CSV table of C-alpha atoms and ligand atoms in Angstrom, one decimal:
chain,number,residue,atom,x,y,z
D,63,UNK,CA,-10.6,-4.5,35.4
D,64,UNK,CA,-10.4,-7.1,38.2
D,65,UNK,CA,-13.1,-9.0,36.3
D,66,UNK,CA,-10.6,-9.6,33.5
D,67,UNK,CA,-7.7,-11.9,32.9
D,68,UNK,CA,-5.2,-12.4,30.1
D,69,UNK,CA,-5.4,-15.9,28.6
D,70,UNK,CA,-2.5,-17.2,26.6
D,71,UNK,CA,-3.9,-19.4,23.9
D,72,UNK,CA,-2.5,-22.5,22.1
D,73,UNK,CA,-3.5,-24.8,19.3
D,74,UNK,CA,-5.8,-26.8,21.6
D,75,UNK,CA,-7.7,-23.8,23.1
D,76,UNK,CA,-7.8,-21.2,20.3
D,77,UNK,CA,-11.0,-22.7,18.7
D,78,UNK,CA,-13.0,-21.6,21.8
D,79,UNK,CA,-11.8,-18.0,21.7
D,80,UNK,CA,-13.1,-14.9,20.0
D,81,UNK,CA,-10.7,-13.8,17.2
D,82,UNK,CA,-10.4,-10.1,17.1
D,83,UNK,CA,-14.1,-9.8,18.0
D,84,UNK,CA,-15.2,-12.5,15.6
D,85,UNK,CA,-16.6,-15.7,17.3
D,86,UNK,CA,-18.6,-17.1,14.5
D,87,UNK,CA,-17.1,-20.5,13.8
D,88,UNK,CA,-19.0,-20.9,10.6
D,89,UNK,CA,-17.4,-17.7,9.2
D,90,UNK,CA,-14.7,-18.4,6.6
D,91,UNK,CA,-12.4,-15.6,8.0
D,92,UNK,CA,-12.7,-17.0,11.5
D,93,UNK,CA,-11.9,-20.6,10.4
D,94,UNK,CA,-8.9,-19.4,8.3
D,95,UNK,CA,-7.6,-17.3,11.1
D,96,UNK,CA,-7.9,-20.2,13.6
D,97,UNK,CA,-6.1,-22.5,11.3
D,98,UNK,CA,-3.5,-19.9,10.5
D,99,UNK,CA,-2.9,-19.4,14.3
D,100,UNK,CA,-2.5,-23.2,14.8
D,101,UNK,CA,0.4,-23.1,12.3
D,102,UNK,CA,2.1,-20.1,14.0
D,103,UNK,CA,2.4,-21.2,17.6
D,104,UNK,CA,5.4,-23.3,16.9
D,105,UNK,CA,7.2,-20.3,15.4
D,106,UNK,CA,6.7,-18.4,18.7
D,107,UNK,CA,3.6,-16.4,17.9
D,108,UNK,CA,1.5,-15.5,20.9
D,109,UNK,CA,-2.2,-14.7,20.7
D,110,UNK,CA,-3.5,-13.5,24.1
D,111,UNK,CA,-7.2,-13.0,24.8
D,112,UNK,CA,-8.5,-10.5,27.4
D,113,UNK,CA,-11.4,-12.4,29.0
D,114,UNK,CA,-14.0,-10.8,31.2
D,115,UNK,CA,-16.0,-13.0,33.5
D,116,UNK,CA,-19.1,-10.9,32.7
D,117,UNK,CA,-18.6,-9.9,29.1
D,118,UNK,CA,-16.5,-12.8,27.6
D,119,UNK,CA,-13.6,-12.0,25.2
D,120,UNK,CA,-13.2,-8.2,25.1
D,121,UNK,CA,-9.7,-7.7,23.8
D,122,UNK,CA,-6.6,-9.3,22.3
D,123,UNK,CA,-2.9,-8.9,21.5
D,124,UNK,CA,-1.0,-10.9,18.9
D,125,UNK,CA,2.7,-10.7,18.5
D,126,UNK,CA,5.6,-12.8,17.1
D,127,UNK,CA,9.3,-12.8,16.6
D,128,UNK,CA,10.7,-10.4,14.0
D,129,UNK,CA,11.8,-13.2,11.7
D,130,UNK,CA,8.3,-14.5,11.5
D,131,UNK,CA,6.4,-11.2,11.4
D,132,UNK,CA,3.6,-10.9,8.8
D,133,UNK,CA,4.5,-7.2,8.4
D,134,UNK,CA,7.1,-5.9,5.9
D,135,UNK,CA,9.6,-4.9,8.6
D,136,UNK,CA,13.2,-5.8,9.3
D,137,UNK,CA,13.1,-6.4,13.0
D,138,UNK,CA,15.5,-9.3,13.9
D,139,UNK,CA,15.6,-10.0,17.6
D,140,UNK,CA,12.5,-7.9,18.3
D,141,UNK,CA,8.9,-8.9,19.1
D,142,UNK,CA,6.5,-7.5,16.5
D,143,UNK,CA,3.0,-6.8,17.5
D,144,UNK,CA,0.5,-7.7,14.7
D,145,UNK,CA,-2.7,-6.5,16.5
D,146,UNK,CA,-3.9,-4.9,19.7
D,147,UNK,CA,-7.6,-4.5,20.1
D,148,UNK,CA,-10.1,-3.7,22.8
D,149,UNK,CA,-13.8,-4.0,22.2
D,150,UNK,CA,-16.1,-0.9,22.0
D,151,UNK,CA,-17.2,0.5,25.3
D,152,UNK,CA,-14.4,-1.4,27.2
D,153,UNK,CA,-11.9,1.1,25.7
D,154,UNK,CA,-10.4,3.9,27.8
D,155,UNK,CA,-10.2,1.8,31.0
D,156,UNK,CA,-6.5,0.8,30.8
D,157,UNK,CA,-7.2,-2.6,29.2
D,158,UNK,CA,-5.1,-1.8,26.0
D,159,UNK,CA,-2.2,-0.8,28.3
D,160,UNK,CA,-2.6,-4.0,30.3
D,161,UNK,CA,-2.2,-6.1,27.2
D,162,UNK,CA,0.7,-4.0,26.0
D,163,UNK,CA,2.5,-4.3,29.3
D,164,UNK,CA,2.1,-8.1,29.2
D,165,UNK,CA,3.8,-8.1,25.8
D,166,UNK,CA,6.6,-5.8,27.1
D,167,UNK,CA,7.1,-8.1,30.1
D,168,UNK,CA,7.4,-11.1,27.7
D,169,UNK,CA,10.0,-9.2,25.6
D,170,UNK,CA,12.0,-8.5,28.8
D,171,UNK,CA,11.8,-12.1,30.0
D,172,UNK,CA,12.9,-13.5,26.7
D,173,UNK,CA,15.7,-11.0,26.4
D,174,UNK,CA,14.5,-9.5,23.1
D,175,UNK,CA,16.0,-6.4,21.6
D,176,UNK,CA,12.6,-4.7,22.1
D,177,UNK,CA,9.1,-4.5,20.8
D,178,UNK,CA,8.0,-3.1,17.4
D,179,UNK,CA,4.6,-2.3,16.0
D,180,UNK,CA,3.1,-0.9,12.8
D,181,UNK,CA,0.4,1.7,13.6
D,182,UNK,CA,-1.9,3.7,11.4
D,183,UNK,CA,-3.8,6.9,11.6
D,184,UNK,CA,-6.4,5.1,9.5
D,185,UNK,CA,-9.1,3.5,11.7
D,186,UNK,CA,-8.7,-0.3,10.9
D,187,UNK,CA,-5.6,-0.8,13.1
D,188,UNK,CA,-4.3,0.6,16.4
D,189,UNK,CA,-3.1,4.2,16.3
D,190,UNK,CA,0.2,5.3,17.8
D,191,UNK,CA,-1.1,7.2,21.0
D,192,UNK,CA,-1.1,4.2,23.4
D,193,UNK,CA,2.3,3.1,22.3
D,194,UNK,CA,3.9,6.5,22.5
D,195,UNK,CA,2.5,6.9,26.0
D,196,UNK,CA,4.2,3.6,26.9
D,197,UNK,CA,7.6,4.9,25.7
D,198,UNK,CA,7.7,3.7,22.1
D,199,UNK,CA,9.3,6.1,19.5
D,200,UNK,CA,8.7,6.4,15.8
D,201,UNK,CA,11.6,5.0,13.7
D,202,UNK,CA,10.2,4.8,10.2
D,203,UNK,CA,7.2,6.3,8.5
D,204,UNK,CA,5.1,5.6,5.3
D,205,UNK,CA,2.0,7.6,5.8
D,206,UNK,CA,-0.5,6.8,7.2
D,207,UNK,CA,1.7,4.1,8.7
D,208,UNK,CA,4.2,4.6,11.5
D,209,UNK,CA,6.7,2.0,12.7
D,210,UNK,CA,7.2,2.4,16.4
D,211,UNK,CA,9.7,0.7,18.7
D,212,UNK,CA,10.5,0.4,22.4
D,213,UNK,CA,14.1,-0.8,22.5
D,214,UNK,CA,15.1,-2.8,25.5
D,215,UNK,CA,18.8,-3.1,24.4
D,216,UNK,CA,20.5,0.2,23.9
D,217,UNK,CA,22.9,-0.9,21.1
D,218,UNK,CA,20.3,-2.8,19.0
D,219,UNK,CA,19.7,-1.5,15.5
D,220,UNK,CA,16.3,0.0,15.0
D,221,UNK,CA,13.7,-1.9,13.0
D,222,UNK,CA,12.7,-0.5,9.6
D,223,UNK,CA,10.1,-0.9,6.9
D,224,UNK,CA,11.2,-3.1,3.9
D,225,UNK,CA,8.2,-2.3,1.8
D,226,UNK,CA,8.8,-2.9,-1.9
D,227,UNK,CA,6.1,-0.8,-3.7
D,228,UNK,CA,7.1,-1.8,-7.2
D,229,UNK,CA,7.8,-5.5,-7.4
D,230,UNK,CA,4.3,-6.9,-7.0
D,231,UNK,CA,2.5,-4.2,-9.0
D,232,UNK,CA,4.9,-5.0,-11.8
D,233,UNK,CA,4.2,-8.7,-11.5
D,234,UNK,CA,0.4,-8.1,-11.6
D,235,UNK,CA,0.3,-5.6,-14.5
D,236,UNK,CA,-3.0,-6.6,-16.0
D,237,UNK,CA,-6.5,-6.8,-14.5
D,238,UNK,CA,-7.6,-7.0,-10.9
D,239,UNK,CA,-5.6,-8.9,-8.3
D,240,UNK,CA,-6.7,-9.3,-4.6
D,241,UNK,CA,-3.8,-10.5,-2.3
D,242,UNK,CA,-5.1,-11.7,1.0
D,243,UNK,CA,-3.5,-13.3,4.1
D,244,UNK,CA,-5.4,-15.2,6.8
D,245,UNK,CA,-3.7,-13.2,9.5
D,246,UNK,CA,-6.8,-10.9,9.6
D,247,UNK,CA,-10.1,-12.7,10.2
D,248,UNK,CA,-12.0,-10.0,8.3
D,249,UNK,CA,-9.8,-10.1,5.1
D,250,UNK,CA,-11.4,-13.2,3.5
D,251,UNK,CA,-14.9,-11.7,3.7
D,252,UNK,CA,-13.7,-8.4,2.2
D,253,UNK,CA,-11.9,-10.3,-0.6
D,254,UNK,CA,-15.1,-12.2,-1.3
D,255,UNK,CA,-17.2,-9.0,-1.4
D,256,UNK,CA,-14.7,-7.3,-3.7
D,257,UNK,CA,-14.5,-10.3,-6.0
D,258,UNK,CA,-18.3,-10.3,-6.3
D,259,UNK,CA,-18.5,-6.5,-6.9
D,260,UNK,CA,-15.8,-6.7,-9.5
D,261,UNK,CA,-17.8,-9.3,-11.5
D,262,UNK,CA,-20.7,-6.9,-11.6
D,263,UNK,CA,-18.2,-4.4,-13.3
D,264,UNK,CA,-17.3,-7.1,-15.9
D,265,UNK,CA,-13.9,-7.9,-14.3
D,266,UNK,CA,-12.7,-11.4,-13.3
D,267,UNK,CA,-10.5,-11.0,-10.3
D,268,UNK,CA,-7.4,-13.0,-9.5
D,269,UNK,CA,-7.5,-13.8,-5.8
D,270,UNK,CA,-4.1,-14.8,-4.4
D,271,UNK,CA,-3.8,-16.3,-0.9
D,272,UNK,CA,-0.7,-15.0,0.9
D,273,UNK,CA,0.6,-18.1,2.6
D,274,UNK,CA,3.8,-17.2,4.3
D,275,UNK,CA,5.4,-14.5,6.4
D,276,UNK,CA,7.9,-14.0,3.5
D,277,UNK,CA,5.1,-13.5,1.0
D,278,UNK,CA,3.3,-11.1,3.3
D,279,UNK,CA,6.4,-9.0,3.6
D,280,UNK,CA,6.4,-8.7,-0.2
D,281,UNK,CA,3.1,-6.9,-0.3
D,282,UNK,CA,3.5,-3.3,-1.4
D,283,UNK,CA,2.1,-1.8,1.9
D,284,UNK,CA,3.3,-1.8,5.5
D,285,UNK,CA,0.1,-3.7,6.4
D,286,UNK,CA,1.2,-7.1,5.0
D,287,UNK,CA,-2.2,-8.7,4.9
D,288,UNK,CA,-4.2,-7.2,2.1
D,289,UNK,CA,-3.7,-5.4,-1.2
D,290,UNK,CA,-5.8,-4.8,-4.2
D,291,UNK,CA,-3.9,-4.1,-7.5
D,292,UNK,CA,-5.6,-2.9,-10.6
D,293,UNK,CA,-3.6,-2.8,-13.9
D,294,UNK,CA,-0.3,-2.7,-11.8
D,295,UNK,CA,-1.5,0.0,-9.4
D,296,UNK,CA,-2.2,-0.4,-5.7
D,297,UNK,CA,-5.8,0.8,-5.3
D,298,UNK,CA,-6.4,-0.5,-1.7
D,299,UNK,CA,-4.0,-1.5,1.1
D,300,UNK,CA,-6.6,-2.9,3.6
D,301,UNK,CA,-9.9,-4.7,3.6
D,302,UNK,CA,-12.6,-2.4,2.2
D,303,UNK,CA,-16.3,-2.6,1.5
D,304,UNK,CA,-17.8,-3.3,-1.9
D,305,UNK,CA,-19.1,0.3,-1.9
D,306,UNK,CA,-15.7,1.7,-1.3
D,307,UNK,CA,-14.3,-0.6,-4.0
D,308,UNK,CA,-16.9,0.6,-6.5
D,309,UNK,CA,-16.1,4.2,-5.7
D,310,UNK,CA,-12.3,3.6,-6.2
D,311,UNK,CA,-13.0,1.9,-9.6
D,312,UNK,CA,-15.3,4.8,-10.6
D,313,UNK,CA,-12.5,7.3,-9.7
D,314,UNK,CA,-10.1,5.2,-11.8
D,315,UNK,CA,-12.4,5.2,-14.8
D,316,UNK,CA,-12.9,8.9,-14.5
D,317,UNK,CA,-9.2,9.6,-14.3
D,318,UNK,CA,-8.6,7.4,-17.4
D,319,UNK,CA,-11.4,9.2,-19.3
D,320,UNK,CA,-9.9,12.6,-18.4
D,321,UNK,CA,-6.4,11.4,-19.6
D,322,UNK,CA,-7.9,10.3,-22.9
D,323,UNK,CA,-9.8,13.6,-23.4
D,324,UNK,CA,-6.8,15.8,-22.4
M,697,COA,C1,-5.7,1.2,20.7
M,697,COA,C2,-6.6,0.4,21.8
M,697,COA,C3,-6.2,-1.0,21.8
M,697,COA,C4,-6.4,1.1,23.1
M,697,COA,O1,-7.1,0.3,24.1
M,697,COA,P1,-7.7,1.0,25.4
M,697,COA,O2,-8.2,-0.1,26.3
M,697,COA,O3,-8.7,2.0,25.1
M,697,COA,O4,-6.4,1.6,26.0
M,697,COA,P2,-6.2,2.2,27.4
M,697,COA,O5,-7.5,2.4,28.2
M,697,COA,O6,-5.1,1.5,28.1
M,697,COA,O7,-5.7,3.7,27.1
M,697,COA,C5,-6.5,4.6,26.4
M,697,COA,C6,-6.6,5.8,27.3
M,697,COA,O8,-7.4,5.6,28.4
M,697,COA,C7,-6.7,6.1,29.6
M,697,COA,N1,-7.1,5.3,30.8
M,697,COA,C8,-8.4,5.4,31.2
M,697,COA,N2,-8.5,4.7,32.3
M,697,COA,C9,-7.4,4.1,32.6
M,697,COA,C10,-6.9,3.2,33.6
M,697,COA,N3,-7.7,2.8,34.6
M,697,COA,N4,-5.6,2.8,33.5
M,697,COA,C11,-4.8,3.3,32.5
M,697,COA,N5,-5.2,4.1,31.6
M,697,COA,C12,-6.5,4.5,31.6
M,697,COA,C13,-5.3,5.9,29.2
M,697,COA,O9,-4.4,6.8,29.9
M,697,COA,C14,-5.3,6.4,27.7
M,697,COA,O10,-5.3,7.8,27.7
M,697,COA,P3,-5.1,8.6,26.4
M,697,COA,O11,-6.3,8.5,25.6
M,697,COA,O12,-4.9,10.0,26.9
M,697,COA,O13,-3.9,8.0,25.7
M,697,COA,C15,-8.1,0.5,21.4
M,697,COA,O14,-8.4,1.9,21.2
M,697,COA,C16,-8.5,-0.2,20.1
M,697,COA,O15,-8.8,-1.4,20.2
M,697,COA,N6,-8.5,0.5,19.0
M,697,COA,C17,-8.7,-0.2,17.7
M,697,COA,C18,-7.5,-0.9,17.2
M,697,COA,C19,-7.8,-1.8,16.1
M,697,COA,O16,-8.5,-1.5,15.2
M,697,COA,N7,-7.3,-3.0,16.3
M,697,COA,C20,-7.6,-4.1,15.3
M,697,COA,C21,-6.6,-4.2,14.2
M,697,COA,S1,-5.4,-5.3,14.5
């Protein structure tokens, strides 16, 4: 652990950092995430890299002020953690806790109401265990997502989910729509794979870039970064593989066929 330090990034230094384990500067998701970050620093977003002298960038934490969070939560006055990640075999050595403590210290210093985070029992984002151990409690739940908070001010109102599961599915009633924000460096690639796979199924997808925190908070899922809608129904709420997409579409077609036959 003494080999590691937490580096606070800014618009001038972010280009040289690994972004959530992605350091390929020619990758579209990497470039979009880097540019997205450059636009966010002025809003108060912090992207901190855990750098090992021996192994390079092996972890990160990203958080921002509640009003600017790219998650559908009402969390005014809180810091909202977007992502916490530690690389493969470096897990289980206290590094995730180190990054989280750094964020909690920041919240204390800046006199925030507390720190909130959306966790998931699904494997693509941090689970709740580490946060619960650090004194967070669950204040809202939309399975498999949990909204956790560590309040620093006793009388502060708890954050809550503000997920509207109906508005966007109603707006995109027909065909396949992929909504994707640059907050996740893996989302662009997933959107591209799904668009390609959908064309092999004879569908022309509509790909919508989610370009603001407000728009990301309108997504019909607590993970305000990625959604796939098909004929007005949410069929995926996170980046998925083309294989998973095809299997979901097969399941949809089977369900339709059964309804017709019934
Ligand atoms: C959640 C995550 C960040 C935790 O990171 P971590 O470095 O493994 O966390 P820690 O080592 O601090 O804590 C994990 C466990 O190791 C224990 N531990 C081991 N050695 C330790 C040490 N020296 N000091 C403190 N804790 C230690 C902790 O007590 C904790 O125990 P628990 O499993 O009983 O809760 C990590 O598992 C991860 O990256 N998961 C994937 C999240 C993801 O997908 N993020 C990307 C989407 S944004």
